[in-house]
Short mmCIF file of C-alpha atoms in Angstrom, two decimals:
data_model
loop_
_atom_site.label_atom_id
_atom_site.label_comp_id
_atom_site.label_asym_id
_atom_site.label_seq_id
_atom_site.Cartn_x
_atom_site.Cartn_y
_atom_site.Cartn_z
CA MET A 12 8.95 -6.16 33.52
CA ALA A 13 12.07 -7.05 35.82
CA ASP A 14 15.03 -6.31 35.74
CA SER A 15 16.56 -8.67 33.01
CA GLY A 16 18.09 -7.41 29.83
CA SER A 17 17.93 -10.38 27.57
CA LEU A 18 13.42 -10.62 28.49
CA GLN A 19 14.04 -6.57 27.93
CA VAL A 20 15.04 -7.95 24.18
CA LEU A 21 12.65 -10.75 24.44
CA VAL A 22 9.71 -8.50 24.57
CA GLU A 23 10.38 -6.52 22.07
CA GLY A 24 11.22 -9.26 19.36
CA LEU A 25 7.39 -10.92 20.12
CA ARG A 26 6.37 -6.97 19.67
CA ARG A 27 7.91 -7.09 16.15
CA LEU A 28 5.04 -9.83 15.40
CA PRO A 29 1.46 -8.65 13.53
CA GLY A 30 -1.31 -8.16 16.43
CA VAL A 31 1.50 -8.60 18.93
CA GLY A 32 1.63 -4.91 21.05
CA ALA A 33 3.05 -4.28 24.54
CA LYS A 34 1.51 -6.61 27.01
CA SER A 35 0.71 -9.82 24.21
CA ALA A 36 4.85 -9.48 24.00
CA SER A 37 5.21 -9.63 27.92
CA ARG A 38 2.18 -12.04 28.48
CA MET A 39 3.87 -14.12 25.89
CA ALA A 40 7.56 -13.59 27.34
CA PHE A 41 5.91 -14.66 30.98
CA HIS A 42 4.44 -17.48 29.29
CA LEU A 43 6.94 -18.93 27.44
CA LEU A 44 10.15 -18.43 30.41
CA GLN A 45 8.08 -19.88 33.11
CA HIS A 46 6.15 -22.37 31.34
CA ASP A 47 7.41 -23.42 28.04
CA ARG A 48 10.76 -22.89 27.76
CA ALA A 49 11.49 -26.20 25.26
CA GLY A 50 8.53 -24.19 23.16
CA ALA A 51 10.77 -21.08 23.36
CA GLN A 52 13.84 -23.25 21.66
CA ALA A 53 11.44 -24.85 19.68
CA LEU A 54 10.28 -21.43 18.25
CA ALA A 55 13.56 -20.17 18.06
CA ARG A 56 15.04 -23.28 16.18
CA ALA A 57 12.24 -22.60 13.65
CA LEU A 58 12.40 -19.48 12.89
CA THR A 59 16.60 -19.91 11.90
CA GLN A 60 15.30 -22.42 10.28
CA ALA A 61 12.58 -20.88 8.02
CA VAL A 62 14.49 -17.60 7.72
CA ASP A 63 17.66 -20.48 6.63
CA HIS A 64 15.25 -22.17 4.47
CA VAL A 65 12.29 -21.05 2.90
CA ARG A 66 12.45 -18.97 -0.02
CA HIS A 67 10.06 -18.17 -3.23
CA CYS A 68 8.98 -20.79 -5.56
CA ALA A 69 11.25 -20.13 -9.37
CA LEU A 70 7.67 -19.80 -10.75
CA CYS A 71 4.71 -19.45 -8.52
CA HIS A 72 6.26 -17.16 -5.80
CA THR A 73 4.98 -18.81 -3.64
CA PHE A 74 6.59 -19.86 -0.07
CA THR A 75 8.67 -23.53 -1.01
CA GLU A 76 12.39 -24.68 0.21
CA ASP A 77 12.94 -25.85 -3.39
CA GLU A 78 14.07 -24.02 -6.60
CA ILE A 79 10.24 -24.60 -7.43
CA CYS A 80 7.28 -25.99 -5.40
CA SER A 81 5.64 -28.90 -5.12
CA THR A 82 2.22 -27.40 -6.83
CA CYS A 83 4.56 -26.60 -10.15
CA ALA A 84 6.22 -29.51 -10.10
CA ASP A 85 3.18 -31.65 -10.20
CA PRO A 86 2.13 -32.84 -14.23
CA ARG A 87 -0.65 -33.99 -13.51
CA ARG A 88 -2.32 -30.55 -12.70
CA ASP A 89 -3.64 -27.91 -15.65
CA ALA A 90 -0.98 -25.76 -16.66
CA SER A 91 -3.63 -24.45 -19.21
CA LYS A 92 -5.20 -22.76 -15.59
CA LEU A 93 -3.11 -20.20 -13.68
CA CYS A 94 -4.80 -18.90 -10.36
CA VAL A 95 -4.08 -15.56 -9.05
CA VAL A 96 -3.49 -15.47 -5.31
CA GLU A 97 -2.79 -12.63 -2.66
CA THR A 98 -0.45 -15.62 -0.32
CA PRO A 99 0.24 -18.61 0.56
CA ALA A 100 -3.19 -18.66 3.53
CA ASP A 101 -5.18 -18.38 0.15
CA GLN A 102 -3.67 -20.77 -2.33
CA SER A 103 -4.71 -23.33 0.56
CA ALA A 104 -7.64 -22.68 0.97
CA VAL A 105 -8.16 -23.00 -2.68
CA GLU A 106 -6.19 -26.32 -2.41
CA ARG A 107 -8.73 -26.88 0.09
CA THR A 108 -11.87 -26.45 -1.96
CA ALA A 109 -11.17 -29.66 -3.68
CA ALA A 110 -12.54 -27.27 -6.87
CA PHE A 111 -9.38 -25.88 -8.94
CA LYS A 112 -7.09 -28.58 -10.18
CA GLY A 113 -4.95 -26.04 -12.41
CA ARG A 114 -1.67 -23.83 -11.09
CA TYR A 115 -1.54 -20.84 -9.48
CA PHE A 116 0.86 -17.45 -9.24
CA VAL A 117 1.16 -16.85 -5.86
CA LEU A 118 1.85 -12.19 -6.09
CA MET A 119 2.35 -12.59 -2.03
CA GLY A 120 1.11 -9.13 -1.11
CA ARG A 121 -1.22 -6.81 -2.66
CA LEU A 122 -0.92 -3.61 -5.07
CA SER A 123 -1.56 -0.87 -2.73
CA PRO A 124 0.09 2.62 -3.05
CA LEU A 125 -0.36 4.32 0.13
CA ASP A 126 2.03 1.72 1.41
CA GLY A 127 4.46 1.43 -0.97
CA ILE A 128 3.49 -1.92 -3.22
CA GLY A 129 3.70 -1.38 -6.68
CA PRO A 130 3.60 -3.81 -9.23
CA ARG A 131 6.98 -4.62 -8.69
CA ASP A 132 6.61 -6.07 -5.12
CA ILE A 133 3.60 -8.24 -6.32
CA GLY A 134 5.85 -9.36 -9.39
CA MET A 135 3.43 -8.46 -12.22
CA HIS A 136 6.10 -8.53 -14.79
CA GLU A 137 6.81 -12.17 -13.93
CA LEU A 138 3.27 -13.12 -13.94
CA ILE A 139 2.76 -11.32 -17.52
CA GLU A 140 5.64 -13.19 -18.51
CA ARG A 141 4.30 -16.36 -17.11
CA ALA A 142 0.20 -15.94 -18.14
CA CYS A 143 1.34 -14.84 -21.74
CA ASP A 144 3.94 -18.68 -22.40
CA GLY A 145 1.29 -20.15 -24.65
CA VAL A 146 0.28 -23.01 -22.49
CA VAL A 147 -2.14 -20.44 -20.16
CA GLN A 148 -5.21 -20.31 -21.71
CA GLU A 149 -7.09 -19.09 -19.09
CA VAL A 150 -5.94 -16.78 -16.06
CA ILE A 151 -8.71 -16.91 -13.14
CA LEU A 152 -8.35 -13.82 -10.60
CA ALA A 153 -9.15 -14.67 -7.36
CA THR A 154 -7.70 -11.78 -5.19
CA ASN A 155 -9.31 -10.70 -1.91
CA PHE A 156 -12.21 -8.83 -2.78
CA THR A 157 -11.11 -5.77 -0.41
CA ALA A 158 -11.08 -2.96 -1.94
CA GLU A 159 -6.82 -3.18 -2.15
CA GLY A 160 -7.75 -6.98 -4.01
CA GLU A 161 -10.65 -6.01 -6.71
CA ALA A 162 -7.91 -2.84 -7.33
CA THR A 163 -4.61 -5.55 -7.88
CA ALA A 164 -7.72 -7.71 -9.80
CA HIS A 165 -8.48 -4.50 -12.12
CA ALA A 166 -4.98 -4.21 -12.93
CA ILE A 167 -4.01 -7.31 -13.51
CA ALA A 168 -6.75 -7.64 -16.00
CA SER A 169 -5.95 -4.90 -17.86
CA ALA A 170 -2.37 -5.65 -18.15
CA LEU A 171 -3.20 -9.40 -19.52
CA LYS A 172 -6.87 -8.42 -21.28
CA SER A 173 -4.16 -6.32 -23.46
CA ARG A 174 -2.15 -9.24 -24.74
CA GLY A 175 -5.54 -11.25 -25.48
CA LEU A 176 -5.60 -13.59 -22.26
CA ALA A 177 -8.78 -14.85 -21.16
CA VAL A 178 -8.93 -13.39 -17.60
CA THR A 179 -11.84 -14.46 -15.39
CA ARG A 180 -13.00 -13.30 -11.31
CA LEU A 181 -13.64 -15.39 -8.77
CA ALA A 182 -18.07 -15.12 -8.74
CA ARG A 183 -19.28 -12.16 -6.05
CA GLY A 184 -22.71 -14.17 -4.81
CA VAL A 185 -24.47 -15.32 -1.95
CA PRO A 186 -22.30 -17.11 0.18
CA ALA A 187 -23.06 -20.82 0.56
CA GLY A 188 -25.59 -21.46 3.85
CA SER A 189 -26.93 -17.83 4.09
CA GLU A 190 -29.75 -16.46 4.64
CA LEU A 191 -31.28 -14.14 2.10
CA GLU A 192 -32.06 -11.53 5.24
CA TYR A 193 -29.29 -11.44 6.92
CA VAL A 194 -26.64 -10.65 3.89
CA ASP A 195 -25.97 -7.25 3.03
CA LEU A 196 -26.91 -5.68 0.24
CA SER A 197 -23.83 -4.94 -1.98
CA THR A 198 -24.07 -8.90 -2.05
CA ILE A 199 -27.22 -8.85 -3.17
CA ALA A 200 -26.95 -6.74 -5.85
CA HIS A 201 -23.82 -8.20 -7.65
CA ALA A 202 -26.08 -11.83 -6.88
CA LEU A 203 -28.89 -10.49 -8.60
CA VAL A 204 -26.44 -8.78 -11.61
CA ASP A 205 -24.78 -11.90 -12.27
CA ARG A 206 -27.36 -15.10 -11.70
CA ARG A 207 -27.85 -17.29 -14.17
CA MET B 21 0.12 -23.26 3.40
CA ALA B 22 2.31 -24.00 1.09
CA ASP B 23 4.87 -27.26 0.83
CA SER B 24 7.25 -26.52 3.13
CA GLY B 25 8.08 -28.20 6.52
CA SER B 26 10.08 -24.94 7.86
CA LEU B 27 7.13 -23.25 7.45
CA GLN B 28 5.36 -25.78 8.64
CA VAL B 29 7.68 -26.89 11.82
CA LEU B 30 7.29 -22.19 12.32
CA VAL B 31 3.44 -22.70 12.46
CA GLU B 32 3.95 -24.59 14.93
CA GLY B 33 5.91 -23.35 16.90
CA LEU B 34 4.20 -19.71 17.04
CA ARG B 35 1.26 -21.61 17.69
CA ARG B 36 2.77 -22.10 20.96
CA LEU B 37 2.69 -18.82 22.23
CA PRO B 38 -0.51 -17.76 24.63
CA GLY B 39 -2.93 -16.49 22.47
CA VAL B 40 -2.24 -17.44 18.69
CA GLY B 41 -4.17 -20.00 17.16
CA ALA B 42 -3.52 -21.63 13.25
CA LYS B 43 -4.42 -18.58 11.25
CA SER B 44 -3.08 -15.99 13.50
CA ALA B 45 0.33 -18.58 13.16
CA SER B 46 -0.06 -18.26 9.48
CA ARG B 47 -0.28 -14.66 9.26
CA MET B 48 2.77 -14.45 11.67
CA ALA B 49 4.96 -16.53 9.63
CA PHE B 50 4.30 -15.13 6.32
CA HIS B 51 4.31 -11.51 7.85
CA LEU B 52 8.02 -12.67 9.23
CA LEU B 53 9.55 -14.20 6.06
CA GLN B 54 7.52 -12.50 3.10
CA HIS B 55 8.90 -8.48 5.26
CA ASP B 56 10.44 -8.72 8.13
CA ARG B 57 13.20 -12.38 7.94
CA ALA B 58 15.87 -9.70 9.90
CA GLY B 59 13.08 -9.50 12.76
CA ALA B 60 12.79 -13.32 12.63
CA GLN B 61 16.65 -13.78 12.86
CA ALA B 62 16.45 -10.98 15.77
CA LEU B 63 13.18 -13.26 17.67
CA ALA B 64 14.91 -16.02 17.25
CA ARG B 65 18.55 -14.73 18.92
CA ALA B 66 15.95 -13.19 21.45
CA LEU B 67 14.67 -16.55 21.91
CA THR B 68 17.64 -18.47 22.74
CA GLN B 69 18.99 -15.25 24.81
CA ALA B 70 16.46 -15.18 27.24
CA VAL B 71 15.78 -19.11 27.75
CA ASP B 72 19.51 -19.31 28.16
CA HIS B 73 20.02 -16.22 30.37
CA VAL B 74 16.90 -15.65 32.53
CA ARG B 75 16.17 -16.89 35.53
CA HIS B 76 14.65 -16.68 39.01
CA CYS B 77 15.74 -14.14 41.54
CA ALA B 78 16.82 -16.61 44.78
CA LEU B 79 15.06 -13.86 46.89
CA CYS B 80 12.01 -12.88 45.20
CA HIS B 81 11.88 -15.32 42.06
CA THR B 82 11.58 -12.99 39.62
CA PHE B 83 12.88 -12.95 36.28
CA THR B 84 16.79 -11.61 36.66
CA GLU B 85 20.20 -12.18 34.91
CA ASP B 86 21.46 -12.49 38.59
CA GLU B 87 21.72 -14.65 41.71
CA ILE B 88 19.70 -11.53 42.88
CA CYS B 89 17.50 -9.14 41.23
CA SER B 90 18.78 -5.47 41.55
CA THR B 91 15.31 -4.36 43.69
CA CYS B 92 16.13 -7.29 46.52
CA ALA B 93 19.99 -5.71 45.83
CA ASP B 94 18.83 -2.22 46.30
CA PRO B 95 19.70 -0.90 50.18
CA ARG B 96 17.41 1.25 49.99
CA ARG B 97 14.34 -0.60 49.77
CA ASP B 98 12.70 -1.14 52.73
CA ALA B 99 13.35 -4.57 54.10
CA SER B 100 10.80 -4.49 56.63
CA LYS B 101 8.21 -4.33 54.00
CA LEU B 102 7.56 -7.26 51.48
CA CYS B 103 4.89 -7.42 48.45
CA VAL B 104 3.60 -10.39 47.11
CA VAL B 105 2.35 -10.47 43.57
CA GLU B 106 1.39 -12.57 41.43
CA THR B 107 3.89 -11.51 37.97
CA PRO B 108 7.00 -9.60 37.13
CA ALA B 109 4.42 -6.96 35.02
CA ASP B 110 2.11 -6.99 38.50
CA GLN B 111 5.54 -5.86 40.31
CA SER B 112 5.97 -3.40 37.15
CA ALA B 113 2.24 -1.98 37.68
CA VAL B 114 3.05 -1.38 41.40
CA GLU B 115 6.96 -0.36 40.37
CA ARG B 116 5.35 2.61 38.38
CA THR B 117 2.75 4.30 41.20
CA ALA B 118 6.54 4.69 42.71
CA ALA B 119 3.73 4.78 45.72
CA PHE B 120 6.58 1.69 46.86
CA LYS B 121 9.76 1.42 48.37
CA GLY B 122 9.89 -1.66 50.44
CA ARG B 123 10.27 -4.91 48.53
CA TYR B 124 8.44 -8.21 46.52
CA PHE B 125 8.35 -11.45 46.52
CA VAL B 126 6.80 -12.99 42.56
CA LEU B 127 4.63 -16.20 43.07
CA MET B 128 5.15 -16.18 39.24
CA GLY B 129 1.82 -17.84 39.17
CA ARG B 130 -1.43 -18.35 40.97
CA LEU B 131 -2.89 -20.52 43.53
CA SER B 132 -5.01 -22.61 41.16
CA PRO B 133 -5.77 -26.30 41.97
CA LEU B 134 -7.91 -27.16 38.48
CA ASP B 135 -4.46 -26.20 36.77
CA GLY B 136 -2.48 -28.48 39.37
CA ILE B 137 -0.67 -24.86 40.94
CA GLY B 138 -0.56 -25.79 44.31
CA PRO B 139 1.33 -23.87 47.14
CA ARG B 140 4.93 -25.54 46.03
CA ASP B 141 4.62 -23.95 42.04
CA ILE B 142 3.92 -20.29 43.70
CA GLY B 143 7.30 -20.82 46.27
CA MET B 144 4.91 -20.44 48.89
CA HIS B 145 7.39 -22.24 51.51
CA GLU B 146 10.50 -19.67 50.27
CA LEU B 147 7.84 -16.55 51.12
CA ILE B 148 6.69 -18.02 54.75
CA GLU B 149 10.79 -17.92 54.92
CA ARG B 150 11.15 -15.01 54.05
CA ALA B 151 8.57 -13.12 55.37
CA CYS B 152 9.33 -14.57 58.56
CA ASP B 153 13.13 -13.78 58.70
CA GLY B 154 12.67 -11.08 61.56
CA VAL B 155 13.58 -8.30 59.21
CA VAL B 156 10.32 -8.09 57.76
CA GLN B 157 7.42 -6.38 59.60
CA GLU B 158 4.32 -6.22 56.87
CA VAL B 159 3.10 -8.08 53.92
CA ILE B 160 1.04 -6.53 51.18
CA LEU B 161 -0.91 -9.00 49.73
CA ALA B 162 -1.50 -7.31 45.79
CA THR B 163 -2.22 -10.70 44.41
CA ASN B 164 -5.00 -9.55 41.52
CA PHE B 165 -8.62 -8.93 42.82
CA THR B 166 -10.00 -12.57 40.67
CA ALA B 167 -11.36 -15.53 41.80
CA GLU B 168 -7.96 -17.30 41.27
CA GLY B 169 -6.38 -14.26 43.27
CA GLU B 170 -8.25 -13.69 45.82
CA ALA B 171 -7.79 -17.71 47.40
CA THR B 172 -3.71 -17.44 46.63
CA ALA B 173 -4.52 -14.46 48.91
CA HIS B 174 -6.45 -16.26 51.54
CA ALA B 175 -4.07 -19.31 51.81
CA ILE B 176 -0.91 -17.18 51.99
CA ALA B 177 -2.61 -14.65 54.14
CA SER B 178 -3.79 -17.97 56.37
CA ALA B 179 -0.25 -18.60 56.79
CA LEU B 180 1.47 -15.54 57.89
CA LYS B 181 -1.16 -14.28 60.64
CA SER B 182 -0.34 -17.97 62.39
CA ARG B 183 2.97 -16.88 63.01
CA GLY B 184 1.95 -14.27 63.58
CA LEU B 185 3.34 -10.91 61.29
CA ALA B 186 1.52 -8.47 59.86
CA VAL B 187 -0.92 -8.63 57.12
CA THR B 188 -2.28 -6.73 54.42
CA ARG B 189 -4.39 -6.25 51.71
CA LEU B 190 -4.27 -3.88 49.21
CA ALA B 191 -7.45 -1.67 49.17
CA ARG B 192 -10.38 -2.43 46.87
CA GLY B 193 -12.40 0.13 46.44
CA VAL B 194 -13.83 2.91 43.21
CA PRO B 195 -10.85 3.30 40.93
CA ALA B 196 -9.51 6.65 40.58
CA GLY B 197 -11.14 9.30 37.68
CA SER B 198 -14.57 6.76 37.89
CA GLU B 199 -18.68 7.70 38.04
CA LEU B 200 -20.27 6.01 41.33
CA GLU B 201 -23.09 5.04 38.20
CA TYR B 202 -20.50 3.28 36.35
CA VAL B 203 -19.38 1.88 39.19
CA ASP B 204 -20.34 -2.01 39.23
CA LEU B 205 -21.94 -2.70 43.06
CA SER B 206 -19.46 -4.68 44.19
CA THR B 207 -17.01 -2.58 43.75
CA ILE B 208 -19.40 0.26 45.51
CA ALA B 209 -20.07 -1.97 48.24
CA HIS B 210 -16.30 -2.65 49.18
CA ALA B 211 -15.94 0.69 48.91
CA LEU B 212 -18.31 1.72 51.38
CA VAL B 213 -18.06 -0.94 53.72
CA ASP B 214 -13.83 0.35 53.81
CA ARG B 215 -15.04 3.67 54.07
CA ARG B 216 -12.75 5.63 56.03
#
């Protein structure tokens, strides 16, 4: 598109974003340069700032700008409960429920041998260390209910149970507000088994 | 997501991209910070470079880093034919056909009164000036075949025809490789009227 090297480089840069192909990247570049140059400059600054300042919390591995994130540093959180999630977005979803007042461990990914993501990449060692600190009484596995999330939960559960820790998993069941007729059978089967 | 101001600002910055909502922006930010910090830095540099160096060709209004773009500066292009397109991406599509050896005028948009985009925003005045330079013999309207693109073509055609210029429009008809059974009726009707 047009004869500009900078433009070509910008389109290539935008293509590195997940879910953005050649056409979307062109459209984004066109939009930024034609209608929102201030937005392009703001985005450039935001990228540099984030790369320079965002790092991982030493305790829970989530993104933070400090040594310890605010959740880990908050003395009002119940340190006896540790919730394991895959990403900061998942952590944020659990937080928004306001139903959990414990602490978190964010894997920043999930086990995925096919992509070369092993226990080391999700901080398995640090998680075990943290869970075995003597304060944590219960580890709640809140990884996704996908094949990889389940496998990750299983691997963590095995490692922690062998060390005598109480490990629980988020309940599987019928989503709030749904009609049984439209719920998939595997979910109903799980809800039947786990009835209470 | 997480307690980082820089991260929040980055998510806001990514949301300014067209077609990117809150969830996509979070996913992009997570991907960049967790898996591709080099990509984030490259994108930041590309954005700054593009904003600083990309401007509009003085003749055809497309994106370029020089006063005049390479297409306008190429003496081998036929100056008697001027193809009017909406965006650099459209220009690139026409170029890839290798079926046009004339010059271009890129509107960098389309008439859209509802969005407040009028003749001034698409450079109507400069287009008329360029078309009436005495060298241009034929203006080929290659705006999109959408409601706004058709309206834009109509407005340009009226303005140019009243000045005695030959104005043509890309042919409407059955797309190459298609079976009549699956072509929409309006397209077949146009192809019938324009049969040759």
